PDB file of C-alpha atoms in Angstrom:
ATOM      1  CA  MET S 136       0.114  -0.239  -0.108  1.00 58.00           C
ATOM      2  CA  THR S 137       1.439   3.191  -1.194  1.00 80.00           C
ATOM      3  CA  ASN S 138      -1.262   5.386  -0.512  1.00 91.00           C
ATOM      4  CA  PRO S 139      -1.151   7.304   3.116  1.00 90.00           C
ATOM      5  CA  ILE S 140      -4.832   7.287   3.837  1.00 93.00           C
ATOM      6  CA  LEU S 141      -4.845   3.773   3.432  1.00 95.00           C
ATOM      7  CA  CYS S 142      -2.163   2.941   5.324  1.00 94.00           C
ATOM      8  CA  ASP S 143      -3.199   5.259   8.205  1.00 95.00           C
ATOM      9  CA  SER S 144      -6.524   3.621   7.930  1.00 96.00           C
ATOM     10  CA  ALA S 145      -5.067   0.110   7.777  1.00 96.00           C
ATOM     11  CA  LYS S 146      -3.366   1.136  11.117  1.00 96.00           C
ATOM     12  CA  LEU S 147      -6.445   2.159  12.953  1.00 97.00           C
ATOM     13  CA  VAL S 148      -8.353  -1.042  11.902  1.00 97.00           C
ATOM     14  CA  GLY S 149      -5.224  -3.043  13.086  1.00 97.00           C
ATOM     15  CA  ARG S 150      -4.689  -1.464  16.178  1.00 97.00           C
ATOM     16  CA  ALA S 151      -8.466  -1.976  16.646  1.00 98.00           C
ATOM     17  CA  LEU S 152      -7.912  -5.521  16.154  1.00 97.00           C
ATOM     18  CA  MET S 153      -4.833  -5.977  17.987  1.00 96.00           C
ATOM     19  CA  SER S 154      -6.059  -4.024  21.167  1.00 97.00           C
ATOM     20  CA  TRP S 155      -9.618  -5.920  21.739  1.00 97.00           C
ATOM     21  CA  MET S 156      -7.993  -8.995  23.205  1.00 96.00           C
ATOM     22  CA  PHE S 157      -6.267  -6.825  25.745  1.00 98.00           C
ATOM     23  CA  ILE S 158      -9.533  -4.618  26.658  1.00 98.00           C
ATOM     24  CA  ALA S 159     -11.657  -7.588  27.053  1.00 98.00           C
ATOM     25  CA  ALA S 160      -8.812 -10.149  28.998  1.00 97.00           C
ATOM     26  CA  GLY S 161      -8.058  -6.659  31.167  1.00 97.00           C
ATOM     27  CA  TRP S 162     -11.768  -6.308  31.824  1.00 97.00           C
ATOM     28  CA  SER S 163     -12.394  -9.819  32.595  1.00 97.00           C
ATOM     29  CA  LYS S 164      -9.641  -9.999  34.866  1.00 97.00           C
ATOM     30  CA  ILE S 165     -11.297  -7.342  37.029  1.00 96.00           C
ATOM     31  CA  GLY S 166     -14.388  -9.224  37.522  1.00 95.00           C
ATOM     32  CA  GLY S 167     -12.781 -12.506  38.064  1.00 96.00           C
ATOM     33  CA  TYR S 168     -10.014 -11.098  40.376  1.00 97.00           C
ATOM     34  CA  GLU S 169      -9.948 -14.143  42.568  1.00 96.00           C
ATOM     35  CA  GLY S 170      -9.923 -16.790  39.600  1.00 96.00           C
ATOM     36  CA  THR S 171      -7.246 -15.155  37.917  1.00 96.00           C
ATOM     37  CA  GLN S 172      -5.327 -14.655  41.119  1.00 97.00           C
ATOM     38  CA  ALA S 173      -5.353 -18.505  41.852  1.00 96.00           C
ATOM     39  CA  TYR S 174      -4.805 -19.643  38.204  1.00 95.00           C
ATOM     40  CA  MET S 175      -1.473 -17.083  38.355  1.00 95.00           C
ATOM     41  CA  GLU S 176      -0.054 -18.609  41.457  1.00 96.00           C
ATOM     42  CA  ALA S 177      -1.120 -21.983  40.234  1.00 94.00           C
ATOM     43  CA  ALA S 178       1.449 -21.157  37.419  1.00 92.00           C
ATOM     44  CA  GLY S 179       4.309 -20.053  40.202  1.00 93.00           C
ATOM     45  CA  VAL S 180       3.399 -16.560  39.348  1.00 95.00           C
ATOM     46  CA  PRO S 181       2.772 -14.572  42.386  1.00 96.00           C
ATOM     47  CA  GLY S 182      -0.939 -13.442  42.388  1.00 95.00           C
ATOM     48  CA  ALA S 183      -0.017  -9.986  43.751  1.00 96.00           C
ATOM     49  CA  LEU S 184       0.940  -9.122  40.382  1.00 97.00           C
ATOM     50  CA  LEU S 185      -2.176  -9.172  39.016  1.00 97.00           C
ATOM     51  CA  PRO S 186      -2.552  -5.413  39.585  1.00 97.00           C
ATOM     52  CA  LEU S 187       0.221  -4.564  37.011  1.00 97.00           C
ATOM     53  CA  VAL S 188      -1.359  -7.703  34.378  1.00 97.00           C
ATOM     54  CA  ILE S 189      -4.681  -5.680  34.329  1.00 98.00           C
ATOM     55  CA  VAL S 190      -3.005  -2.271  33.814  1.00 97.00           C
ATOM     56  CA  ALA S 191      -0.902  -3.743  31.303  1.00 97.00           C
ATOM     57  CA  GLU S 192      -3.637  -5.223  29.574  1.00 98.00           C
ATOM     58  CA  LEU S 193      -6.466  -2.762  30.106  1.00 98.00           C
ATOM     59  CA  GLY S 194      -4.324   0.248  29.770  1.00 98.00           C
ATOM     60  CA  GLY S 195      -2.200  -0.913  27.202  1.00 98.00           C
ATOM     61  CA  GLY S 196      -4.744  -2.066  25.063  1.00 98.00           C
ATOM     62  CA  LEU S 197      -6.701   1.152  25.473  1.00 98.00           C
ATOM     63  CA  ALA S 198      -3.425   3.094  24.647  1.00 98.00           C
ATOM     64  CA  ILE S 199      -2.977   1.139  21.242  1.00 98.00           C
ATOM     65  CA  LEU S 200      -6.796   1.420  20.479  1.00 98.00           C
ATOM     66  CA  PHE S 201      -6.497   5.360  20.722  1.00 98.00           C
ATOM     67  CA  GLY S 202      -3.177   5.318  19.490  1.00 98.00           C
ATOM     68  CA  PHE S 203      -1.804   6.950  22.570  1.00 98.00           C
ATOM     69  CA  LEU S 204       2.106   6.649  23.380  1.00 98.00           C
ATOM     70  CA  THR S 205       1.678   3.853  20.568  1.00 98.00           C
ATOM     71  CA  ARG S 206       5.387   3.031  20.043  1.00 97.00           C
ATOM     72  CA  TRP S 207       6.003   2.746  23.943  1.00 98.00           C
ATOM     73  CA  ALA S 208       2.446   0.910  24.524  1.00 98.00           C
ATOM     74  CA  ALA S 209       3.315  -1.440  21.926  1.00 98.00           C
ATOM     75  CA  LEU S 210       6.911  -2.538  23.094  1.00 98.00           C
ATOM     76  CA  GLY S 211       5.388  -2.960  26.400  1.00 98.00           C
ATOM     77  CA  LEU S 212       2.819  -5.439  25.416  1.00 98.00           C
ATOM     78  CA  ALA S 213       5.126  -7.293  23.283  1.00 98.00           C
ATOM     79  CA  VAL S 214       7.478  -7.967  26.527  1.00 98.00           C
ATOM     80  CA  PHE S 215       3.903  -8.841  28.030  1.00 98.00           C
ATOM     81  CA  CYS S 216       3.080 -11.291  25.313  1.00 98.00           C
ATOM     82  CA  PHE S 217       6.516 -12.962  25.286  1.00 97.00           C
ATOM     83  CA  ALA S 218       6.308 -13.255  28.732  1.00 96.00           C
ATOM     84  CA  SER S 219       2.713 -14.870  29.256  1.00 96.00           C
ATOM     85  CA  ALA S 220       3.973 -17.108  26.575  1.00 97.00           C
ATOM     86  CA  LEU S 221       6.768 -18.388  28.426  1.00 96.00           C
ATOM     87  CA  LEU S 222       5.097 -18.354  31.891  1.00 95.00           C
ATOM     88  CA  PHE S 223       1.933 -19.639  30.970  1.00 94.00           C
ATOM     89  CA  HIS S 224       1.978 -21.568  27.619  1.00 94.00           C
ATOM     90  CA  TYR S 225       5.217 -23.346  27.413  1.00 93.00           C
ATOM     91  CA  VAL S 226       4.393 -26.834  27.700  1.00 90.00           C
ATOM     92  CA  PRO S 227       6.112 -29.143  25.289  1.00 91.00           C
ATOM     93  CA  GLY S 228       3.807 -32.065  24.359  1.00 93.00           C
ATOM     94  CA  ASP S 229       0.859 -30.156  25.198  1.00 92.00           C
ATOM     95  CA  GLN S 230      -0.153 -29.035  21.734  1.00 94.00           C
ATOM     96  CA  ALA S 231      -3.384 -26.844  22.833  1.00 93.00           C
ATOM     97  CA  GLN S 232      -0.878 -24.845  24.975  1.00 93.00           C
ATOM     98  CA  MET S 233       1.842 -24.711  22.330  1.00 96.00           C
ATOM     99  CA  ILE S 234      -0.644 -23.214  19.717  1.00 97.00           C
ATOM    100  CA  SER S 235      -1.260 -20.694  22.494  1.00 95.00           C
ATOM    101  CA  PHE S 236       2.411 -20.206  23.017  1.00 97.00           C
ATOM    102  CA  MET S 237       2.976 -19.612  19.435  1.00 97.00           C
ATOM    103  CA  LYS S 238       0.029 -17.305  18.890  1.00 97.00           C
ATOM    104  CA  ASN S 239       1.494 -14.922  22.010  1.00 97.00           C
ATOM    105  CA  ILE S 240       5.054 -15.041  20.066  1.00 98.00           C
ATOM    106  CA  THR S 241       3.142 -13.780  16.675  1.00 98.00           C
ATOM    107  CA  ILE S 242       1.169 -11.142  18.616  1.00 98.00           C
ATOM    108  CA  ALA S 243       4.406  -9.780  20.164  1.00 98.00           C
ATOM    109  CA  GLY S 244       5.937  -9.706  16.507  1.00 98.00           C
ATOM    110  CA  GLY S 245       3.055  -7.673  15.631  1.00 97.00           C
ATOM    111  CA  PHE S 246       3.273  -5.356  18.480  1.00 98.00           C
ATOM    112  CA  ILE S 247       7.011  -4.965  17.268  1.00 98.00           C
ATOM    113  CA  ILE S 248       6.164  -3.777  13.834  1.00 97.00           C
ATOM    114  CA  LEU S 249       3.591  -1.423  15.290  1.00 97.00           C
ATOM    115  CA  SER S 250       6.413  -0.050  17.860  1.00 97.00           C
ATOM    116  CA  CYS S 251       8.666   0.671  14.455  1.00 97.00           C
ATOM    117  CA  ALA S 252       5.715   1.906  12.146  1.00 95.00           C
ATOM    118  CA  GLY S 253       3.771   4.021  14.880  1.00 96.00           C
ATOM    119  CA  ALA S 254      -0.035   4.545  15.177  1.00 97.00           C
ATOM    120  CA  GLY S 255      -0.583   6.522  12.015  1.00 95.00           C
ATOM    121  CA  ARG S 256      -2.563   9.564  11.092  1.00 95.00           C
ATOM    122  CA  PHE S 257      -5.665   8.614  13.123  1.00 97.00           C
ATOM    123  CA  SER S 258      -4.522   8.776  16.521  1.00 97.00           C
ATOM    124  CA  VAL S 259      -3.655  10.900  19.419  1.00 97.00           C
ATOM    125  CA  ASP S 260       0.168  10.630  18.828  1.00 97.00           C
ATOM    126  CA  HIS S 261      -0.340  12.307  15.416  1.00 96.00           C
ATOM    127  CA  ILE S 262      -2.489  15.097  17.181  1.00 95.00           C
ATOM    128  CA  PHE S 263       0.057  15.869  19.604  1.00 91.00           C
ATOM    129  CA  SER S 264       2.832  15.602  16.848  1.00 89.00           C
ATOM    130  CA  ARG S 265       1.014  18.501  15.058  1.00 77.00           C
ATOM    131  CA  THR S 266       0.512  20.493  18.261  1.00 72.00           C
ATOM    132  CA  ARG S 267       4.454  20.446  18.848  1.00 64.00           C
ATOM    133  CA  SER S 268       5.225  21.282  15.621  1.00 52.00           C
TER     134      SER S 268
END
């Protein structure tokens, strides 16, 4: 795509699609707090980290959706995806978990690309960059 409007529109749609899962997951962890804490602890991850997980998923997802501090939010979510892949889904011999592992690694790759490409014209980042010029 060489048309800037199409590229920026594609970035907007891509950001919306990538953020949806994280916003929903963060929100659901608030409603299922105790169960999520127990799941984390069963995997050897301290349940006390759950508020940070919620902030990463919900806050990071909203930042990506609106294109706010996109490069940093995308890098943060890439690290989050990679860490959760290793901590919760790397189970050799368990095909379902290995599929989740590969999906998380793939999503991390998408966020790394987004951190380089930026949010595009239809974003808060673009509005702020125009006001500083």
